mmCIF file of C-alpha atoms in Angstrom:
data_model
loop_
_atom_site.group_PDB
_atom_site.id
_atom_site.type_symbol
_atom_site.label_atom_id
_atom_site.label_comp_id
_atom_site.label_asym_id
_atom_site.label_seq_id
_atom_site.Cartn_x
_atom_site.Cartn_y
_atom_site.Cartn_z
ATOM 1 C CA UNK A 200 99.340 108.845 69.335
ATOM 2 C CA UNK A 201 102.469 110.335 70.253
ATOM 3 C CA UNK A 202 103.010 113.885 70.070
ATOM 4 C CA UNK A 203 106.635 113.704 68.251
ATOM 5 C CA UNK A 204 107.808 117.361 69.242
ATOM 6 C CA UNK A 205 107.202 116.030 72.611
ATOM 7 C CA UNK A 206 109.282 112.932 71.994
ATOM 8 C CA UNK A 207 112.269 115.202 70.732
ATOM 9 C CA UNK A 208 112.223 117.289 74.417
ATOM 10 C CA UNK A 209 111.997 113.896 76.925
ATOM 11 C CA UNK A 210 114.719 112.340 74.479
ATOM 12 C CA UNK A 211 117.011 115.729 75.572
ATOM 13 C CA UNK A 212 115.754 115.199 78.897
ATOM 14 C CA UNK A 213 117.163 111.946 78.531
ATOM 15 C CA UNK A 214 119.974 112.491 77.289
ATOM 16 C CA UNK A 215 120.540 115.548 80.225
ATOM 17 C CA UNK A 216 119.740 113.053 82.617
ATOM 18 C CA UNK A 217 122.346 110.443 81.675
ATOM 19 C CA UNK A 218 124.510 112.904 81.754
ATOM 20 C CA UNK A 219 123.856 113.792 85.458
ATOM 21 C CA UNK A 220 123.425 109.810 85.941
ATOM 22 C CA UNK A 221 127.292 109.838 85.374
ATOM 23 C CA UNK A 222 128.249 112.693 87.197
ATOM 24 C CA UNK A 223 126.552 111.286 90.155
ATOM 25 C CA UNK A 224 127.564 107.634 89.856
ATOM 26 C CA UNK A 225 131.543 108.901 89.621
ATOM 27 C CA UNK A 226 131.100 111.526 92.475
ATOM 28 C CA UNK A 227 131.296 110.937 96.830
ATOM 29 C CA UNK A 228 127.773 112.463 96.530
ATOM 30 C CA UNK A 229 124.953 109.806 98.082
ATOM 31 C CA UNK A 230 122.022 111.806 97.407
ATOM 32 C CA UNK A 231 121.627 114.429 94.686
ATOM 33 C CA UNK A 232 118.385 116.217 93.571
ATOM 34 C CA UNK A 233 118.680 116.294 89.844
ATOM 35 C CA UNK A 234 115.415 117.973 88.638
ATOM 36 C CA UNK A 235 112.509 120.080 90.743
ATOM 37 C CA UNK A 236 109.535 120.054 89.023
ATOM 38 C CA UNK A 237 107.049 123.778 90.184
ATOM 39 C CA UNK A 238 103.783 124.658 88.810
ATOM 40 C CA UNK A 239 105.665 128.327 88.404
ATOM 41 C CA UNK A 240 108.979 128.527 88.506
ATOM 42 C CA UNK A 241 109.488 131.984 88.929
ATOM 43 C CA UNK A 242 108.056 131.689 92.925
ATOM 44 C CA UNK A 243 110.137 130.640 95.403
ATOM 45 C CA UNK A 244 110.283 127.239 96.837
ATOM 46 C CA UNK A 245 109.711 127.459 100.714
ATOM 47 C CA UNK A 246 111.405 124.844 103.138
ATOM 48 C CA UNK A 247 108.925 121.726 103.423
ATOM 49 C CA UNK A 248 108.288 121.101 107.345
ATOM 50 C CA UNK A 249 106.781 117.384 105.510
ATOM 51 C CA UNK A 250 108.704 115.744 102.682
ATOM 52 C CA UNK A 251 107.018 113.024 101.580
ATOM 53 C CA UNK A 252 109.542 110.552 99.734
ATOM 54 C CA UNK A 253 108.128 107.589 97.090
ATOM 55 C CA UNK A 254 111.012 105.652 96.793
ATOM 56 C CA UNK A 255 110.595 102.768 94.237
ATOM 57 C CA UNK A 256 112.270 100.966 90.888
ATOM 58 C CA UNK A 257 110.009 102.900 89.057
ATOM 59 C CA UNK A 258 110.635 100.274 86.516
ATOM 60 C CA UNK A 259 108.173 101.806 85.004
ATOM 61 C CA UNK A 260 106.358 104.683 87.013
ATOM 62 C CA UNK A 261 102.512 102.856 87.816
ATOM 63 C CA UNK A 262 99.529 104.358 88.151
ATOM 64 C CA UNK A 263 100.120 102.664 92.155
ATOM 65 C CA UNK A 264 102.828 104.860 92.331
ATOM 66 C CA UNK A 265 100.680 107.831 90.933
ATOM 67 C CA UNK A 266 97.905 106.981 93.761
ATOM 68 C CA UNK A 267 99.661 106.542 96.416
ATOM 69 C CA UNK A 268 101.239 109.692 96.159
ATOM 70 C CA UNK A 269 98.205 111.998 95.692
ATOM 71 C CA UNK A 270 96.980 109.691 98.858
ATOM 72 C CA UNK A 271 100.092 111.183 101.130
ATOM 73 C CA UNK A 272 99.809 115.101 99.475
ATOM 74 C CA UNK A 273 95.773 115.065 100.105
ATOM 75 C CA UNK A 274 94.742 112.732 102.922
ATOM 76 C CA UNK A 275 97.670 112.298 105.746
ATOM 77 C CA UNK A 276 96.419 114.197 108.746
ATOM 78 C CA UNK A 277 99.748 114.297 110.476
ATOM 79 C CA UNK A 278 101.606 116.084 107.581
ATOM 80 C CA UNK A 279 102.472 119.780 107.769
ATOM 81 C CA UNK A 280 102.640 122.729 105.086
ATOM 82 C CA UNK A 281 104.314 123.264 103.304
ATOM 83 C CA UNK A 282 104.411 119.653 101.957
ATOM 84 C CA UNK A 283 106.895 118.087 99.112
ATOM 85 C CA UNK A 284 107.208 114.921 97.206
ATOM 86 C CA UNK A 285 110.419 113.457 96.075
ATOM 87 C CA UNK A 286 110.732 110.786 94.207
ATOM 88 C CA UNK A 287 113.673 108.593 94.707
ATOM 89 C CA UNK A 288 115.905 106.257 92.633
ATOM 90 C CA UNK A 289 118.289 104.207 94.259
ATOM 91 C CA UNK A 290 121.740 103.472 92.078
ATOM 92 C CA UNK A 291 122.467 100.634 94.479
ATOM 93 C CA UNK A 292 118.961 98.723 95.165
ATOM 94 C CA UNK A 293 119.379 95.628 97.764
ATOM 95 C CA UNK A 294 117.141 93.646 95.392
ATOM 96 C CA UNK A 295 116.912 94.874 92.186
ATOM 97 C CA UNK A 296 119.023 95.383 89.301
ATOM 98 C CA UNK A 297 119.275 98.358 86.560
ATOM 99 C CA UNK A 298 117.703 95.940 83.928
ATOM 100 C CA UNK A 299 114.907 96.308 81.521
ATOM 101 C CA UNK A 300 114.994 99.740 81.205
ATOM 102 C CA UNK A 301 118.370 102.385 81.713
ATOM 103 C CA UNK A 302 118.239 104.576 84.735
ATOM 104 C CA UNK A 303 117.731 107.925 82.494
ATOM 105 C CA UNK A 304 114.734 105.896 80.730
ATOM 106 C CA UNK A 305 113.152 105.456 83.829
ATOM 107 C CA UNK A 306 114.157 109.231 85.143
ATOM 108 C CA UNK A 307 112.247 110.563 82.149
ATOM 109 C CA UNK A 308 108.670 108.633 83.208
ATOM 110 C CA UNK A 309 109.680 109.804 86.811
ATOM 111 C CA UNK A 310 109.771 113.680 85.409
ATOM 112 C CA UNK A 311 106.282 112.228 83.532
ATOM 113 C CA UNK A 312 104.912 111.622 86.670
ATOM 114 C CA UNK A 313 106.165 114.496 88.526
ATOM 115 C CA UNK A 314 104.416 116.269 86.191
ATOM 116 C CA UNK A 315 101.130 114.004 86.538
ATOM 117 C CA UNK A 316 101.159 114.610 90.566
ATOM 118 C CA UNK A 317 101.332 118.545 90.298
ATOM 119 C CA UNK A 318 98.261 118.867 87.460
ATOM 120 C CA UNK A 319 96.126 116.459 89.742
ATOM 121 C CA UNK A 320 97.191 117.987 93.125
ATOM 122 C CA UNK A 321 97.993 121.645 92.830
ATOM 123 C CA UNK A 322 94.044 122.062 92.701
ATOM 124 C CA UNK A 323 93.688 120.531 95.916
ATOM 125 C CA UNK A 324 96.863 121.918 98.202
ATOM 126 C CA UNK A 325 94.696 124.008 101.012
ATOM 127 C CA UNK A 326 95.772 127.114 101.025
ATOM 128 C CA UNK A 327 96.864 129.491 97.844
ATOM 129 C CA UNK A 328 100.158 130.291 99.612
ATOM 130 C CA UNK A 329 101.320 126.371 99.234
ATOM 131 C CA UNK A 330 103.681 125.666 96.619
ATOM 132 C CA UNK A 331 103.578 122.189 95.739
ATOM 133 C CA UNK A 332 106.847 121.064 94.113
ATOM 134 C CA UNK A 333 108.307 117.619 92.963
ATOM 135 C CA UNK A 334 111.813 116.990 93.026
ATOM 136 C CA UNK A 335 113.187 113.891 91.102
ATOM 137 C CA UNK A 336 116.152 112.571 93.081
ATOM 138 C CA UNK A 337 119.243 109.924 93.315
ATOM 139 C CA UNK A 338 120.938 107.916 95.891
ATOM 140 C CA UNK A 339 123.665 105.443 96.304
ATOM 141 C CA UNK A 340 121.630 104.242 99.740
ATOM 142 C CA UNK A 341 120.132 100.541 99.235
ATOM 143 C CA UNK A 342 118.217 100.732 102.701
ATOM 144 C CA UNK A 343 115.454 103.283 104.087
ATOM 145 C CA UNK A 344 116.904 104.409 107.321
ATOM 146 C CA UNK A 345 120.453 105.541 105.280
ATOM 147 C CA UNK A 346 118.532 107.065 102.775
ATOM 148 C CA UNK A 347 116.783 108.759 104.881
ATOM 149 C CA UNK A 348 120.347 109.901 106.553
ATOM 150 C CA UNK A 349 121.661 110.970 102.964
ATOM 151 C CA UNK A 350 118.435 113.319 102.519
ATOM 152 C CA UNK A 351 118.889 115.038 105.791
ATOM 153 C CA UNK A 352 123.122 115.049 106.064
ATOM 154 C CA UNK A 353 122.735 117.069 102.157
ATOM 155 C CA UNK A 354 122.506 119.883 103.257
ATOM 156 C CA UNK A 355 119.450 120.520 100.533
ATOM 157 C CA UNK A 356 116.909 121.886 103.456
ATOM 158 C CA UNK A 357 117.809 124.692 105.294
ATOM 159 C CA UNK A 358 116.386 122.726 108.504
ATOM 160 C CA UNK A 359 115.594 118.975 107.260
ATOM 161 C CA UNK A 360 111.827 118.382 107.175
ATOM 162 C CA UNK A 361 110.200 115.127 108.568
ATOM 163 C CA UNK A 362 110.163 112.515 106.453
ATOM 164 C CA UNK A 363 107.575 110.161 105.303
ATOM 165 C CA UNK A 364 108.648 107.649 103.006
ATOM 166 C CA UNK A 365 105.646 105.834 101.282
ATOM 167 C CA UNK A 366 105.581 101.723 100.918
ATOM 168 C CA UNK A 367 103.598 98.993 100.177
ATOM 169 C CA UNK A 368 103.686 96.367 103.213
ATOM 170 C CA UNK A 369 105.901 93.862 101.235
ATOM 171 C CA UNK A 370 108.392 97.155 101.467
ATOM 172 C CA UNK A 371 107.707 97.002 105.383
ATOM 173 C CA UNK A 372 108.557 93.600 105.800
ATOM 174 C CA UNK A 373 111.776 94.079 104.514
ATOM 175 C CA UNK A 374 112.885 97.216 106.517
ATOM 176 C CA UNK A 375 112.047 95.211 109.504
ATOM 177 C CA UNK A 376 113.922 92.291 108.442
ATOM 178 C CA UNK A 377 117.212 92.129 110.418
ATOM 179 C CA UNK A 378 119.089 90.538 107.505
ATOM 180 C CA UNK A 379 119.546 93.519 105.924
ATOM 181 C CA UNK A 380 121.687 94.919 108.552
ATOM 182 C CA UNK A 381 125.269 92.961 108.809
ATOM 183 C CA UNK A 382 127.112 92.643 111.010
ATOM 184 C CA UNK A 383 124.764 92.376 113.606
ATOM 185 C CA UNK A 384 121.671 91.334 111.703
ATOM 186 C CA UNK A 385 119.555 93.779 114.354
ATOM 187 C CA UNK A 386 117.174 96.373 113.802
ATOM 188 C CA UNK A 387 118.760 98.757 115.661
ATOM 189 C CA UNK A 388 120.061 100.263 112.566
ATOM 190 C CA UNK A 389 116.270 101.585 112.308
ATOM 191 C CA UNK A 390 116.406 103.724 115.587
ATOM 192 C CA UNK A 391 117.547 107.032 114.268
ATOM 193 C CA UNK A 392 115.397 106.551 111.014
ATOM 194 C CA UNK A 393 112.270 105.945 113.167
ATOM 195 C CA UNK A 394 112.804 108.549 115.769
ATOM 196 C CA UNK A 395 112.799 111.267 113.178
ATOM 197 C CA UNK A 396 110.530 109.919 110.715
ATOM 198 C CA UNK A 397 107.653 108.304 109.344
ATOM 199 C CA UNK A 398 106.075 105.276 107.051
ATOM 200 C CA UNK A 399 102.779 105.825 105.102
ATOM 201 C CA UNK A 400 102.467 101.711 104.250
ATOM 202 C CA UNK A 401 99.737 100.800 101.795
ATOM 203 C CA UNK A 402 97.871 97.629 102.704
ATOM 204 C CA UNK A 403 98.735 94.553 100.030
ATOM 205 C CA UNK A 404 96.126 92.530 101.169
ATOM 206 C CA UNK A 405 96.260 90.387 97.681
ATOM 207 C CA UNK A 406 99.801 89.516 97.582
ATOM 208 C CA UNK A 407 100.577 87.037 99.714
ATOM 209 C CA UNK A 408 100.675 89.047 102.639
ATOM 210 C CA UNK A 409 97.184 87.890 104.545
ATOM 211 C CA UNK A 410 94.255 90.097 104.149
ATOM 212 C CA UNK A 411 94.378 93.360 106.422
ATOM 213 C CA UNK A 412 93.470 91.735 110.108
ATOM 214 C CA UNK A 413 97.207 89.989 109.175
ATOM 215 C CA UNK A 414 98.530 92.859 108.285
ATOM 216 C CA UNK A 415 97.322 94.782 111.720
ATOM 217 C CA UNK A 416 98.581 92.199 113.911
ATOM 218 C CA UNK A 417 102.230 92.568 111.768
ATOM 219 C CA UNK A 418 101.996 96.084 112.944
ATOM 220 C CA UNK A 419 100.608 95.260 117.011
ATOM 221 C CA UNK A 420 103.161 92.383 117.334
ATOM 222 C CA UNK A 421 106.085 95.765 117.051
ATOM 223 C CA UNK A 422 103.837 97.607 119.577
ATOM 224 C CA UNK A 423 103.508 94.978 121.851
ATOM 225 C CA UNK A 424 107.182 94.751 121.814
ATOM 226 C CA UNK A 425 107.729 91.431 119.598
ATOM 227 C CA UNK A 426 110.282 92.654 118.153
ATOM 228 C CA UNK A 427 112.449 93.922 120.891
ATOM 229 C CA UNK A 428 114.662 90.619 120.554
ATOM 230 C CA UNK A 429 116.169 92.106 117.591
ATOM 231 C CA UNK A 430 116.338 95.343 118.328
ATOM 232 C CA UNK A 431 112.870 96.809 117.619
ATOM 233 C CA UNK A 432 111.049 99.553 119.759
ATOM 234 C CA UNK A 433 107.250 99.358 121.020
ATOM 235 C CA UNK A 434 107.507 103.005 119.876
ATOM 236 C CA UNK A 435 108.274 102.795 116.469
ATOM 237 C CA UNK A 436 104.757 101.435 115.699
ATOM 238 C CA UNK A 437 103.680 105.207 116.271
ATOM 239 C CA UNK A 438 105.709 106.047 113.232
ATOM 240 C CA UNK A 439 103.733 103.648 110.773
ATOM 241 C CA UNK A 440 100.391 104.475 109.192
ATOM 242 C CA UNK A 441 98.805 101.806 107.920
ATOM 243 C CA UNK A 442 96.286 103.171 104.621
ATOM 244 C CA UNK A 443 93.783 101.677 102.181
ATOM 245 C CA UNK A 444 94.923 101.105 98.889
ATOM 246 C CA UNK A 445 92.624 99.726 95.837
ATOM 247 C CA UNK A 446 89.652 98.315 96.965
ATOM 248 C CA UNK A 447 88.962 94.501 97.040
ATOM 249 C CA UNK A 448 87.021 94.712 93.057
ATOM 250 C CA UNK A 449 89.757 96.788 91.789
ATOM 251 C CA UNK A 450 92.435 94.917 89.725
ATOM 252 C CA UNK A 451 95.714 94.690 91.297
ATOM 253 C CA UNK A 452 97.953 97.455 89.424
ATOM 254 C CA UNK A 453 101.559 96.793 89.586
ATOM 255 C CA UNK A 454 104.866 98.012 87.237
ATOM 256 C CA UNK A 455 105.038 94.531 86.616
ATOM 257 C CA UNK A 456 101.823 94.191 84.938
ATOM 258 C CA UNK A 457 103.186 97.457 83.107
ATOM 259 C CA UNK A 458 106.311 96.000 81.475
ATOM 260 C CA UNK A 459 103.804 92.497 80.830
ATOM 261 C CA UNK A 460 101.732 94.797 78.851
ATOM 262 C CA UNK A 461 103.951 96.579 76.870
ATOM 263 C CA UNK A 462 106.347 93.726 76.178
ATOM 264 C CA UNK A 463 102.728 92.088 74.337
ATOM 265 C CA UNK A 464 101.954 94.975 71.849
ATOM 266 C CA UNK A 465 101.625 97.446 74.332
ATOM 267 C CA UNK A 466 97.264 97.505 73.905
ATOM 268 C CA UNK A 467 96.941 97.241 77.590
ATOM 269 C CA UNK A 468 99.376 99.489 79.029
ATOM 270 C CA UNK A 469 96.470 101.980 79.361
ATOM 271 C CA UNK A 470 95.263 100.425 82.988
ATOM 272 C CA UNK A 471 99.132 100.265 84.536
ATOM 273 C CA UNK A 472 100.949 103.745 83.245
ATOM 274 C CA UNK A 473 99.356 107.452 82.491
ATOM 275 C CA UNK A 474 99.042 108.258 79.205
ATOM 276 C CA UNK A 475 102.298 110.206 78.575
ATOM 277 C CA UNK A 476 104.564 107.363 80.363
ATOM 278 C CA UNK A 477 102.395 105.180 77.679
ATOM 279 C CA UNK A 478 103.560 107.490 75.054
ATOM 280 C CA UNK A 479 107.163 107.359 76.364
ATOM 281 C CA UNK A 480 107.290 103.534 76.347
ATOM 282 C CA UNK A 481 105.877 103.309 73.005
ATOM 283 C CA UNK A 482 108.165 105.792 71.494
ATOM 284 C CA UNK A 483 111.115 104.349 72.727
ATOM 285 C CA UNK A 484 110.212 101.041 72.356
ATOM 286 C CA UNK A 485 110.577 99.826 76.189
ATOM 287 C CA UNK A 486 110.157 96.247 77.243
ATOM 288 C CA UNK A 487 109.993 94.866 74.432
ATOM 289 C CA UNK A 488 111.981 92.421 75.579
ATOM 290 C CA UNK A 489 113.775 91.052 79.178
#
């Protein structure tokens, strides 16, 4: 059942964060931070040296997106403390639009989840010093690599971090599709994203993708250079990590599935969403229809 006091606070939060939404949309800002979310407030943040950045729909917030990012903040051996998520909402997305749920709507279940990551992985940060903070953020960037540009030209971090930006491998199949980048449809575009930064790409091995040997070779054919006719360097197949997701038993668990569930009574929402973006989507009534 939903705690109603609760309800009252995300429903200010809401209304703060459409409110910001505007401001944001009207300004010549690309990127803005609009919340930081801190286990204790009063300490002060340090500069990450590894941002990790889950950029999705969060249409709304899964518990894939809740996995993969305790995945990146406990298990990448490349990444350096201090560490920081961000999670990102693009205004402008190439391929999806604004609809079932409002932008602030889905802001509040990406403060839920902020929340979420920092009680399940402040426990587990290694050393005491660490202070693990999750910033919920905005852009105007449809495409990785000038995202990735916004976060670094902001002038947020005193010395921009590296970035690893988390994605399933339907996500990498798209950066590395040249049609995204007019006028030359190349993937040059990618260069200064990939010489800086990093991808953390979950294996989809149930979506139409192949199983993982498929998704391996996707990843060899860049590092034996079959991509160089458009662009692509051997190099860049350094910057990709390739991880395990759910196991082959384990249900596929997918924001789709989410809005599916809630849109029928909302009984099953349980397996796709945590139990306060549950509450959230119940309270307010979300997907209930297209």
């Amino acid at each position: 059942m939903e705690d109603e006091s609760l309800m009252q606070v995300l429903r200010t939060l809401k209304k703060t964060y459409a409110s910001s939404l505007e401001a944001f949309v009207k300004s010549s800002s690309a990127f803005r931070i609009l919340k930081t979310h801190s286990p204790d407030t009063s300490r002060t943040v340090p500069n990450p040296r590894t941002l990790y950045v889950l950029d999705s729909s969060f249409n709304p917030p899964s518990l894939a997106h809740l996995r993969i990012a305790l995945s990146a903040l406990r298990n990448d051996p490349r990444g350096v403390d201090p560490k920081r998520l961000m999670l990102l909402l693009s205004t402008h997305n190439a391929d999806k639009s604004s609809k079932p749920a409002a932008f602030e709507e889905r802001l509040v279940m990406m403060s839920l989840m902020a929340s979420d990551v920092i009680k399940k992985a402040v426990s587990s940060v290694s050393k005491p010093s660490d202070h693990l903070v999750v910033d919920v953020a905005l852009t105007k960037k449809p495409y990785f690599h000038d995202k990735a540009a916004a976060i670094d030209e902001s002038g947020v971090f005193s010395e921009p971090p590296e970035q690893v930006h988390l994605a399933g491998f339907d996500t990498l199949i798209r950066i590395f599709n040249a049609k995204y980048y007019a006028p030359d449809h190349t993937l040059t575009p990618l260069q200064p994203f990939l010489e800086k930064h990093r991808l953390r790409v979950t294996y989809r091995p149930d979506d139409g993708w192949g199983g993982r040997q498929e998704q391996d070779k996707y990843l060899q054919e860049i590092r034996n250079g079959g991509r160089e006719h458009e662009g692509g360097k051997r190099e860049w197949a350094g910057q990709i990590d390739m991880i395990e997701g759910k196991s082959d038993e384990e249900e596929t668990i997918s924001s789709t599935k989410a809005r599916n569930a809630a849109k029928a009574g909302g009984a099953g929402l349980d397996k796709y969403v945590s139990p306060s973006a549950r509450d959230w989507i119940r309270s307010e009534g979300l997907y209930l229809s297209d």
